[in-house]
Amino acid sequence: MQELIEKIDKSRLPKHVAIIMDGNGRWAKEKGQDRLYGHFHGVESVRNIVEGAVELGLEYLTLYAFSTENWDRPAHEVSGLMELLVENMKKEAPVLKKNNIRLRVIGDTEMLPEHARNGLAEVLAETKDNNGMNLIMALSYSSRWELVNAVKKIGIDVAAGKINPETINNETLEAYLSTSDFPDPELMIRTSGEFRISNFLLYQLAYAELYFTDVRWPDFRKKNLYEAIIDFQGRERRFGKTSDQLLHTGVSH
Ligand code: IPE
Ligand code: IPE
Ligand code: MG
């Protein structure tokens, strides 16, 4: 592990890493268990990765925990996930405080059951003055929901005369997204072998480096995060330019 950490160039860390935590169900099934058993063990990975991210000095970590589409899963799985969410929010609040982590949430939290909403609101309030890492939980989140919502709000403000539609640009739209306080992720990791984005941060991932691993989320640990970051640091991010142009400006991260 120490060897891996030493391979990471601390001066070129991504500021923001986003993770699609996938594979809990398959992990459980492979063990002959109920899907919820997988979600339960996935929480341990969340703990471990949050700790690893803080130790490295990441500024933003976004975790896709529950999508808009996940509401359509069997009721027993949805309610089990909500229980896990509430329980662990409460349990982890002191750890977040101790580590100076500020919890943030993106997504349609109105959809969450009341006890989950309340539990979340408490932890958001308790950590709001922390100025260490931002831990952003994507809950009841989907990118299409977010974009449609943003367009709706922009439409309302145009109709009210607050925005001149001719002046709308990237910054305008970004200000209406639920990620308006955060920089775009430079690195997006998806566990468990699927090569897709599944409605996650479609706008914000425009120039993110994508990293896919077969490791199921309940098995994902700091070591795997460090490997992803080392891989990221070996890539050339061109942002549409040529390699030569990057050499001349010296910017590749
Ligand atoms: C990710 O694991 C957790 C959530 C989507 C809530 P899955 O539950 O999607 O696990 P698989 O993909 O079915 O294995
Ligand atoms: C994406 O995983 C959502 C989360 C990890 C919360 P899914 O398991 O829901 O995505 P699909 O169905 O494989 O695309
Ligand atoms: Mg899945």
PDB file of C-alpha atoms and ligand atoms in Angstrom:
ATOM      1  CA  MET A   1       0.000   0.000   0.000  1.00  0.00           C
ATOM      2  CA  GLN A   2       2.797   2.446   0.943  1.00  0.00           C
ATOM      3  CA  GLU A   3       4.443   1.657  -2.381  1.00  0.00           C
ATOM      4  CA  LEU A   4       1.239   2.600  -4.205  1.00  0.00           C
ATOM      5  CA  ILE A   5       0.889   5.863  -2.289  1.00  0.00           C
ATOM      6  CA  GLU A   6       4.455   6.787  -3.193  1.00  0.00           C
ATOM      7  CA  LYS A   7       3.637   6.384  -6.874  1.00  0.00           C
ATOM      8  CA  ILE A   8       1.017   9.130  -6.602  1.00  0.00           C
ATOM      9  CA  ASP A   9       2.201  12.626  -7.503  1.00  0.00           C
ATOM     10  CA  LYS A  10       0.590  14.732  -4.784  1.00  0.00           C
ATOM     11  CA  SER A  11       1.038  17.903  -6.817  1.00  0.00           C
ATOM     12  CA  ARG A  12      -1.176  16.520  -9.623  1.00  0.00           C
ATOM     13  CA  LEU A  13      -4.036  15.004  -7.684  1.00  0.00           C
ATOM     14  CA  PRO A  14      -7.502  15.277  -9.187  1.00  0.00           C
ATOM     15  CA  LYS A  15      -9.443  17.810  -7.130  1.00  0.00           C
ATOM     16  CA  HIS A  16     -12.680  15.932  -7.693  1.00  0.00           C
ATOM     17  CA  VAL A  17     -13.207  12.191  -8.049  1.00  0.00           C
ATOM     18  CA  ALA A  18     -16.684  10.789  -8.790  1.00  0.00           C
ATOM     19  CA  ILE A  19     -17.568   7.132  -8.307  1.00  0.00           C
ATOM     20  CA  ILE A  20     -20.430   4.972  -9.572  1.00  0.00           C
ATOM     21  CA  MET A  21     -20.556   2.433  -6.771  1.00  0.00           C
ATOM     22  CA  ASP A  22     -21.825  -0.575  -8.686  1.00  0.00           C
ATOM     23  CA  GLY A  23     -21.978  -4.325  -8.121  1.00  0.00           C
ATOM     24  CA  ASN A  24     -23.452  -4.754  -4.634  1.00  0.00           C
ATOM     25  CA  GLY A  25     -26.232  -7.000  -5.897  1.00  0.00           C
ATOM     26  CA  ARG A  26     -23.950  -9.268  -7.932  1.00  0.00           C
ATOM     27  CA  TRP A  27     -21.468  -9.464  -5.055  1.00  0.00           C
ATOM     28  CA  ALA A  28     -24.233 -10.712  -2.766  1.00  0.00           C
ATOM     29  CA  LYS A  29     -25.675 -13.093  -5.324  1.00  0.00           C
ATOM     30  CA  GLU A  30     -22.266 -14.668  -5.867  1.00  0.00           C
ATOM     31  CA  LYS A  31     -22.277 -15.423  -2.153  1.00  0.00           C
ATOM     32  CA  GLY A  32     -25.784 -16.861  -2.293  1.00  0.00           C
ATOM     33  CA  GLN A  33     -27.147 -13.898  -0.333  1.00  0.00           C
ATOM     34  CA  ASP A  34     -29.901 -11.322  -0.690  1.00  0.00           C
ATOM     35  CA  ARG A  35     -29.009  -8.113  -2.589  1.00  0.00           C
ATOM     36  CA  LEU A  36     -29.363  -6.113   0.631  1.00  0.00           C
ATOM     37  CA  TYR A  37     -26.455  -8.069   2.089  1.00  0.00           C
ATOM     38  CA  GLY A  38     -24.362  -6.552  -0.713  1.00  0.00           C
ATOM     39  CA  HIS A  39     -25.582  -3.019   0.036  1.00  0.00           C
ATOM     40  CA  PHE A  40     -24.802  -3.562   3.714  1.00  0.00           C
ATOM     41  CA  HIS A  41     -21.205  -4.493   2.872  1.00  0.00           C
ATOM     42  CA  GLY A  42     -20.996  -1.640   0.372  1.00  0.00           C
ATOM     43  CA  VAL A  43     -21.218   0.758   3.309  1.00  0.00           C
ATOM     44  CA  GLU A  44     -17.869  -0.500   4.586  1.00  0.00           C
ATOM     45  CA  SER A  45     -16.342   0.395   1.206  1.00  0.00           C
ATOM     46  CA  VAL A  46     -17.823   3.893   1.469  1.00  0.00           C
ATOM     47  CA  ARG A  47     -16.159   4.329   4.853  1.00  0.00           C
ATOM     48  CA  ASN A  48     -12.833   3.057   3.597  1.00  0.00           C
ATOM     49  CA  ILE A  49     -12.844   5.188   0.432  1.00  0.00           C
ATOM     50  CA  VAL A  50     -13.883   8.355   2.256  1.00  0.00           C
ATOM     51  CA  GLU A  51     -11.002   7.792   4.670  1.00  0.00           C
ATOM     52  CA  GLY A  52      -8.595   7.117   1.786  1.00  0.00           C
ATOM     53  CA  ALA A  53      -9.740  10.242  -0.054  1.00  0.00           C
ATOM     54  CA  VAL A  54      -9.204  12.401   3.028  1.00  0.00           C
ATOM     55  CA  GLU A  55      -5.758  10.887   3.628  1.00  0.00           C
ATOM     56  CA  LEU A  56      -4.754  11.691   0.054  1.00  0.00           C
ATOM     57  CA  GLY A  57      -6.102  15.211   0.246  1.00  0.00           C
ATOM     58  CA  LEU A  58      -8.881  15.115  -2.355  1.00  0.00           C
ATOM     59  CA  GLU A  59     -11.097  18.184  -2.184  1.00  0.00           C
ATOM     60  CA  TYR A  60     -14.301  16.684  -3.594  1.00  0.00           C
ATOM     61  CA  LEU A  61     -15.554  13.121  -3.638  1.00  0.00           C
ATOM     62  CA  THR A  62     -18.914  12.389  -5.270  1.00  0.00           C
ATOM     63  CA  LEU A  63     -20.527   9.005  -4.668  1.00  0.00           C
ATOM     64  CA  TYR A  64     -23.465   7.812  -6.748  1.00  0.00           C
ATOM     65  CA  ALA A  65     -25.520   6.040  -4.109  1.00  0.00           C
ATOM     66  CA  PHE A  66     -29.030   5.944  -5.559  1.00  0.00           C
ATOM     67  CA  SER A  67     -30.340   6.941  -8.974  1.00  0.00           C
ATOM     68  CA  THR A  68     -33.723   8.273 -10.047  1.00  0.00           C
ATOM     69  CA  GLU A  69     -34.177   4.966 -11.894  1.00  0.00           C
ATOM     70  CA  ASN A  70     -33.335   2.934  -8.771  1.00  0.00           C
ATOM     71  CA  TRP A  71     -36.772   3.906  -7.347  1.00  0.00           C
ATOM     72  CA  ASP A  72     -38.173   1.270  -9.713  1.00  0.00           C
ATOM     73  CA  ARG A  73     -36.374  -1.579  -7.949  1.00  0.00           C
ATOM     74  CA  PRO A  74     -38.379  -3.989  -5.749  1.00  0.00           C
ATOM     75  CA  ALA A  75     -39.916  -2.174  -2.749  1.00  0.00           C
ATOM     76  CA  HIS A  76     -38.017  -4.358  -0.292  1.00  0.00           C
ATOM     77  CA  GLU A  77     -34.677  -3.336  -1.788  1.00  0.00           C
ATOM     78  CA  VAL A  78     -35.583   0.369  -1.923  1.00  0.00           C
ATOM     79  CA  SER A  79     -36.736   0.470   1.695  1.00  0.00           C
ATOM     80  CA  GLY A  80     -33.672  -1.514   2.797  1.00  0.00           C
ATOM     81  CA  LEU A  81     -31.416   1.001   1.051  1.00  0.00           C
ATOM     82  CA  MET A  82     -33.235   3.901   2.709  1.00  0.00           C
ATOM     83  CA  GLU A  83     -32.783   2.264   6.120  1.00  0.00           C
ATOM     84  CA  LEU A  84     -29.064   1.830   5.485  1.00  0.00           C
ATOM     85  CA  LEU A  85     -28.841   5.446   4.463  1.00  0.00           C
ATOM     86  CA  VAL A  86     -30.538   6.803   7.592  1.00  0.00           C
ATOM     87  CA  GLU A  87     -28.692   4.507   9.992  1.00  0.00           C
ATOM     88  CA  ASN A  88     -25.293   5.249   8.566  1.00  0.00           C
ATOM     89  CA  MET A  89     -25.797   8.972   8.242  1.00  0.00           C
ATOM     90  CA  LYS A  90     -26.388   9.137  11.967  1.00  0.00           C
ATOM     91  CA  LYS A  91     -23.592   6.750  12.800  1.00  0.00           C
ATOM     92  CA  GLU A  92     -21.033   8.486  10.627  1.00  0.00           C
ATOM     93  CA  ALA A  93     -21.819  12.083  11.590  1.00  0.00           C
ATOM     94  CA  PRO A  94     -19.120  12.179  14.337  1.00  0.00           C
ATOM     95  CA  VAL A  95     -16.545  10.706  11.924  1.00  0.00           C
ATOM     96  CA  LEU A  96     -17.385  13.359   9.334  1.00  0.00           C
ATOM     97  CA  LYS A  97     -17.015  16.057  11.975  1.00  0.00           C
ATOM     98  CA  LYS A  98     -13.730  14.671  13.266  1.00  0.00           C
ATOM     99  CA  ASN A  99     -12.312  14.601   9.742  1.00  0.00           C
ATOM    100  CA  ASN A 100     -13.565  18.098   8.895  1.00  0.00           C
ATOM    101  CA  ILE A 101     -15.681  16.658   6.053  1.00  0.00           C
ATOM    102  CA  ARG A 102     -18.606  18.644   4.732  1.00  0.00           C
ATOM    103  CA  LEU A 103     -21.505  16.516   3.547  1.00  0.00           C
ATOM    104  CA  ARG A 104     -23.341  17.717   0.438  1.00  0.00           C
ATOM    105  CA  VAL A 105     -26.215  16.118  -1.433  1.00  0.00           C
ATOM    106  CA  ILE A 106     -27.249  16.297  -5.071  1.00  0.00           C
ATOM    107  CA  GLY A 107     -30.507  14.821  -6.315  1.00  0.00           C
ATOM    108  CA  ASP A 108     -34.243  14.966  -5.890  1.00  0.00           C
ATOM    109  CA  THR A 109     -34.266  14.579  -2.099  1.00  0.00           C
ATOM    110  CA  GLU A 110     -37.983  15.442  -1.994  1.00  0.00           C
ATOM    111  CA  MET A 111     -38.504  11.867  -3.154  1.00  0.00           C
ATOM    112  CA  LEU A 112     -36.816  10.418  -0.062  1.00  0.00           C
ATOM    113  CA  PRO A 113     -38.977   9.162   2.814  1.00  0.00           C
ATOM    114  CA  GLU A 114     -39.358  11.712   5.586  1.00  0.00           C
ATOM    115  CA  HIS A 115     -37.076   9.997   8.097  1.00  0.00           C
ATOM    116  CA  ALA A 116     -34.293   9.839   5.521  1.00  0.00           C
ATOM    117  CA  ARG A 117     -34.779  13.499   4.620  1.00  0.00           C
ATOM    118  CA  ASN A 118     -34.672  14.520   8.265  1.00  0.00           C
ATOM    119  CA  GLY A 119     -31.605  12.422   9.041  1.00  0.00           C
ATOM    120  CA  LEU A 120     -29.854  13.918   6.054  1.00  0.00           C
ATOM    121  CA  ALA A 121     -30.817  17.483   6.958  1.00  0.00           C
ATOM    122  CA  GLU A 122     -29.326  17.004  10.432  1.00  0.00           C
ATOM    123  CA  VAL A 123     -25.961  15.806   9.130  1.00  0.00           C
ATOM    124  CA  LEU A 124     -25.879  18.514   6.447  1.00  0.00           C
ATOM    125  CA  ALA A 125     -26.418  21.135   9.143  1.00  0.00           C
ATOM    126  CA  GLU A 126     -23.914  19.557  11.534  1.00  0.00           C
ATOM    127  CA  THR A 127     -21.125  19.536   8.938  1.00  0.00           C
ATOM    128  CA  LYS A 128     -21.880  22.769   7.093  1.00  0.00           C
ATOM    129  CA  ASP A 129     -18.994  24.708   8.669  1.00  0.00           C
ATOM    130  CA  ASN A 130     -16.408  22.035   7.960  1.00  0.00           C
ATOM    131  CA  ASN A 131     -13.887  23.161   5.387  1.00  0.00           C
ATOM    132  CA  GLY A 132     -12.030  19.939   4.584  1.00  0.00           C
ATOM    133  CA  MET A 133     -13.160  17.523   1.908  1.00  0.00           C
ATOM    134  CA  ASN A 134     -16.631  17.871   0.381  1.00  0.00           C
ATOM    135  CA  LEU A 135     -18.361  14.498   0.373  1.00  0.00           C
ATOM    136  CA  ILE A 136     -21.125  14.764  -2.202  1.00  0.00           C
ATOM    137  CA  MET A 137     -23.752  12.028  -2.094  1.00  0.00           C
ATOM    138  CA  ALA A 138     -25.813  11.644  -5.262  1.00  0.00           C
ATOM    139  CA  LEU A 139     -29.169  10.484  -3.932  1.00  0.00           C
ATOM    140  CA  SER A 140     -32.255  10.091  -6.041  1.00  0.00           C
ATOM    141  CA  TYR A 141     -30.025  11.711  -8.633  1.00  0.00           C
ATOM    142  CA  SER A 142     -29.981  11.496 -12.380  1.00  0.00           C
ATOM    143  CA  SER A 143     -28.392  13.812 -14.855  1.00  0.00           C
ATOM    144  CA  ARG A 144     -31.509  14.115 -17.000  1.00  0.00           C
ATOM    145  CA  TRP A 145     -33.556  15.063 -13.941  1.00  0.00           C
ATOM    146  CA  GLU A 146     -30.935  17.676 -13.077  1.00  0.00           C
ATOM    147  CA  LEU A 147     -30.739  19.127 -16.584  1.00  0.00           C
ATOM    148  CA  VAL A 148     -34.506  19.269 -17.063  1.00  0.00           C
ATOM    149  CA  ASN A 149     -34.801  20.961 -13.687  1.00  0.00           C
ATOM    150  CA  ALA A 150     -32.130  23.501 -14.615  1.00  0.00           C
ATOM    151  CA  VAL A 151     -33.841  24.296 -17.926  1.00  0.00           C
ATOM    152  CA  LYS A 152     -37.140  24.755 -16.110  1.00  0.00           C
ATOM    153  CA  LYS A 153     -35.610  27.205 -13.624  1.00  0.00           C
ATOM    154  CA  ILE A 154     -33.824  29.116 -16.369  1.00  0.00           C
ATOM    155  CA  GLY A 155     -37.142  29.332 -18.252  1.00  0.00           C
ATOM    156  CA  ILE A 156     -38.841  30.773 -15.184  1.00  0.00           C
ATOM    157  CA  ASP A 157     -36.079  33.368 -14.755  1.00  0.00           C
ATOM    158  CA  VAL A 158     -36.187  34.296 -18.441  1.00  0.00           C
ATOM    159  CA  ALA A 159     -39.966  34.766 -18.213  1.00  0.00           C
ATOM    160  CA  ALA A 160     -39.495  36.927 -15.117  1.00  0.00           C
ATOM    161  CA  GLY A 161     -37.005  39.107 -16.989  1.00  0.00           C
ATOM    162  CA  LYS A 162     -34.084  38.114 -14.740  1.00  0.00           C
ATOM    163  CA  ILE A 163     -32.090  36.593 -17.591  1.00  0.00           C
ATOM    164  CA  ASN A 164     -31.677  37.787 -21.149  1.00  0.00           C
ATOM    165  CA  PRO A 165     -31.826  34.543 -23.177  1.00  0.00           C
ATOM    166  CA  GLU A 166     -29.234  35.945 -25.599  1.00  0.00           C
ATOM    167  CA  THR A 167     -26.644  35.960 -22.797  1.00  0.00           C
ATOM    168  CA  ILE A 168     -27.101  32.306 -21.787  1.00  0.00           C
ATOM    169  CA  ASN A 169     -23.757  30.465 -21.866  1.00  0.00           C
ATOM    170  CA  ASN A 170     -22.000  27.541 -20.123  1.00  0.00           C
ATOM    171  CA  GLU A 171     -21.673  29.474 -16.883  1.00  0.00           C
ATOM    172  CA  THR A 172     -25.399  30.276 -16.831  1.00  0.00           C
ATOM    173  CA  LEU A 173     -26.356  26.619 -17.148  1.00  0.00           C
ATOM    174  CA  GLU A 174     -23.701  25.516 -14.629  1.00  0.00           C
ATOM    175  CA  ALA A 175     -25.102  27.928 -12.063  1.00  0.00           C
ATOM    176  CA  TYR A 176     -28.473  26.168 -12.289  1.00  0.00           C
ATOM    177  CA  LEU A 177     -27.086  22.644 -11.887  1.00  0.00           C
ATOM    178  CA  SER A 178     -27.029  20.998  -8.472  1.00  0.00           C
ATOM    179  CA  THR A 179     -23.232  20.886  -8.789  1.00  0.00           C
ATOM    180  CA  SER A 180     -22.900  24.666  -9.074  1.00  0.00           C
ATOM    181  CA  ASP A 181     -20.637  24.768  -5.988  1.00  0.00           C
ATOM    182  CA  PHE A 182     -18.226  22.127  -7.243  1.00  0.00           C
ATOM    183  CA  PRO A 183     -15.615  21.878  -9.983  1.00  0.00           C
ATOM    184  CA  ASP A 184     -16.164  19.167 -12.617  1.00  0.00           C
ATOM    185  CA  PRO A 185     -14.757  15.741 -11.716  1.00  0.00           C
ATOM    186  CA  GLU A 186     -11.436  15.044 -13.409  1.00  0.00           C
ATOM    187  CA  LEU A 187     -11.719  11.315 -12.754  1.00  0.00           C
ATOM    188  CA  MET A 188     -14.799   9.087 -12.826  1.00  0.00           C
ATOM    189  CA  ILE A 189     -14.536   5.528 -11.546  1.00  0.00           C
ATOM    190  CA  ARG A 190     -17.133   2.820 -12.114  1.00  0.00           C
ATOM    191  CA  THR A 191     -16.816  -0.493 -10.307  1.00  0.00           C
ATOM    192  CA  SER A 192     -18.078  -3.932 -11.277  1.00  0.00           C
ATOM    193  CA  GLY A 193     -17.342  -4.134 -14.963  1.00  0.00           C
ATOM    194  CA  GLU A 194     -20.069  -2.121 -16.717  1.00  0.00           C
ATOM    195  CA  PHE A 195     -18.889   0.382 -19.299  1.00  0.00           C
ATOM    196  CA  ARG A 196     -21.628   2.966 -19.009  1.00  0.00           C
ATOM    197  CA  ILE A 197     -22.484   6.248 -17.332  1.00  0.00           C
ATOM    198  CA  SER A 198     -26.058   5.374 -16.239  1.00  0.00           C
ATOM    199  CA  ASN A 199     -27.373   8.944 -16.131  1.00  0.00           C
ATOM    200  CA  PHE A 200     -24.572  10.254 -13.897  1.00  0.00           C
ATOM    201  CA  LEU A 201     -23.193  13.816 -14.283  1.00  0.00           C
ATOM    202  CA  LEU A 202     -23.544  13.790 -18.081  1.00  0.00           C
ATOM    203  CA  TYR A 203     -22.679  17.473 -18.443  1.00  0.00           C
ATOM    204  CA  GLN A 204     -20.000  17.574 -15.751  1.00  0.00           C
ATOM    205  CA  LEU A 205     -18.087  14.536 -17.023  1.00  0.00           C
ATOM    206  CA  ALA A 206     -17.489  16.142 -20.433  1.00  0.00           C
ATOM    207  CA  TYR A 207     -13.696  15.959 -20.035  1.00  0.00           C
ATOM    208  CA  ALA A 208     -13.355  13.528 -17.135  1.00  0.00           C
ATOM    209  CA  GLU A 209     -11.013  10.581 -17.455  1.00  0.00           C
ATOM    210  CA  LEU A 210     -13.055   7.396 -17.136  1.00  0.00           C
ATOM    211  CA  TYR A 211     -11.740   4.421 -15.183  1.00  0.00           C
ATOM    212  CA  PHE A 212     -13.533   1.083 -15.163  1.00  0.00           C
ATOM    213  CA  THR A 213     -12.668  -1.825 -12.920  1.00  0.00           C
ATOM    214  CA  ASP A 214     -14.136  -5.304 -12.506  1.00  0.00           C
ATOM    215  CA  VAL A 215     -13.869  -5.050  -8.719  1.00  0.00           C
ATOM    216  CA  ARG A 216     -17.337  -5.143  -7.163  1.00  0.00           C
ATOM    217  CA  TRP A 217     -18.117  -2.182  -4.940  1.00  0.00           C
ATOM    218  CA  PRO A 218     -18.148  -4.171  -1.641  1.00  0.00           C
ATOM    219  CA  ASP A 219     -14.561  -5.265  -2.418  1.00  0.00           C
ATOM    220  CA  PHE A 220     -13.350  -1.802  -3.447  1.00  0.00           C
ATOM    221  CA  ARG A 221     -10.752  -0.394  -1.023  1.00  0.00           C
ATOM    222  CA  LYS A 222      -8.243   2.481  -0.743  1.00  0.00           C
ATOM    223  CA  LYS A 223      -5.721   0.434  -2.694  1.00  0.00           C
ATOM    224  CA  ASN A 224      -8.128   0.341  -5.669  1.00  0.00           C
ATOM    225  CA  LEU A 225      -8.715   4.094  -5.426  1.00  0.00           C
ATOM    226  CA  TYR A 226      -4.963   4.718  -5.439  1.00  0.00           C
ATOM    227  CA  GLU A 227      -4.564   2.483  -8.500  1.00  0.00           C
ATOM    228  CA  ALA A 228      -7.224   4.508 -10.314  1.00  0.00           C
ATOM    229  CA  ILE A 229      -5.443   7.763  -9.451  1.00  0.00           C
ATOM    230  CA  ILE A 230      -2.097   6.411 -10.646  1.00  0.00           C
ATOM    231  CA  ASP A 231      -3.756   5.396 -13.919  1.00  0.00           C
ATOM    232  CA  PHE A 232      -5.296   8.876 -14.188  1.00  0.00           C
ATOM    233  CA  GLN A 233      -1.903  10.522 -13.668  1.00  0.00           C
ATOM    234  CA  GLY A 234      -0.486   8.541 -16.575  1.00  0.00           C
ATOM    235  CA  ARG A 235      -2.995   9.950 -19.051  1.00  0.00           C
ATOM    236  CA  GLU A 236      -2.628  12.976 -21.260  1.00  0.00           C
ATOM    237  CA  ARG A 237      -5.614  15.274 -20.957  1.00  0.00           C
ATOM    238  CA  ARG A 238      -5.770  17.236 -24.166  1.00  0.00           C
ATOM    239  CA  PHE A 239      -9.088  19.088 -23.932  1.00  0.00           C
ATOM    240  CA  GLY A 240      -9.333  19.135 -27.715  1.00  0.00           C
ATOM    241  CA  LYS A 241      -5.810  20.432 -28.245  1.00  0.00           C
ATOM    242  CA  THR A 242      -2.834  18.597 -29.739  1.00  0.00           C
ATOM    243  CA  SER A 243      -0.102  16.932 -27.740  1.00  0.00           C
ATOM    244  CA  ASP A 244       2.417  19.498 -28.982  1.00  0.00           C
ATOM    245  CA  GLN A 245       0.299  22.398 -27.829  1.00  0.00           C
ATOM    246  CA  LEU A 246       0.198  20.886 -24.349  1.00  0.00           C
ATOM    247  CA  LEU A 247       3.986  20.567 -24.254  1.00  0.00           C
ATOM    248  CA  HIS A 248       4.317  24.259 -25.048  1.00  0.00           C
ATOM    249  CA  THR A 249       1.877  25.401 -22.378  1.00  0.00           C
ATOM    250  CA  GLY A 250       2.956  22.719 -19.927  1.00  0.00           C
ATOM    251  CA  VAL A 251      -0.615  21.954 -18.914  1.00  0.00           C
ATOM    252  CA  SER A 252      -1.768  18.385 -18.936  1.00  0.00           C
ATOM    253  CA  HIS A 253      -3.681  18.318 -15.638  1.00  0.00           C
TER     254      HIS A 253
HETATM  255  C1  IPE B   1     -24.977  -0.476  -6.735  1.00  0.00           C
HETATM  256  O1  IPE B   1     -25.072  -1.875  -6.792  1.00  0.00           O
HETATM  257  C2  IPE B   1     -25.851   0.133  -5.661  1.00  0.00           C
HETATM  258  C3  IPE B   1     -27.055   0.787  -6.158  1.00  0.00           C
HETATM  259  C4  IPE B   1     -27.389   0.967  -7.409  1.00  0.00           C
HETATM  260  C5  IPE B   1     -27.980   1.284  -5.166  1.00  0.00           C
HETATM  261  P1  IPE B   1     -26.250  -2.599  -7.570  1.00  0.00           P
HETATM  262  O2  IPE B   1     -27.375  -2.758  -6.606  1.00  0.00           O
HETATM  263  O3  IPE B   1     -26.567  -1.897  -8.822  1.00  0.00           O
HETATM  264  O4  IPE B   1     -25.584  -4.004  -7.856  1.00  0.00           O
HETATM  265  P2  IPE B   1     -25.646  -4.824  -9.222  1.00  0.00           P
HETATM  266  O5  IPE B   1     -25.215  -3.896 -10.301  1.00  0.00           O
HETATM  267  O6  IPE B   1     -27.056  -5.282  -9.375  1.00  0.00           O
HETATM  268  O7  IPE B   1     -24.685  -5.937  -8.996  1.00  0.00           O
HETATM  269  C1  IPE B   2     -25.939   3.209 -11.263  1.00  0.00           C
HETATM  270  O1  IPE B   2     -25.967   1.838 -11.101  1.00  0.00           O
HETATM  271  C2  IPE B   2     -26.524   3.883 -10.057  1.00  0.00           C
HETATM  272  C3  IPE B   2     -25.779   3.763  -8.804  1.00  0.00           C
HETATM  273  C4  IPE B   2     -24.636   3.154  -8.631  1.00  0.00           C
HETATM  274  C5  IPE B   2     -26.407   4.378  -7.676  1.00  0.00           C
HETATM  275  P1  IPE B   2     -27.154   0.930 -11.678  1.00  0.00           P
HETATM  276  O2  IPE B   2     -26.818  -0.449 -11.285  1.00  0.00           O
HETATM  277  O3  IPE B   2     -28.457   1.464 -11.236  1.00  0.00           O
HETATM  278  O4  IPE B   2     -26.996   1.179 -13.245  1.00  0.00           O
HETATM  279  P2  IPE B   2     -27.375   0.222 -14.460  1.00  0.00           P
HETATM  280  O5  IPE B   2     -28.783  -0.220 -14.247  1.00  0.00           O
HETATM  281  O6  IPE B   2     -26.421  -0.932 -14.430  1.00  0.00           O
HETATM  282  O7  IPE B   2     -27.162   1.063 -15.657  1.00  0.00           O
HETATM  283 MG    MG B   3     -25.861  -2.051 -10.733  1.00  0.00          MG
END
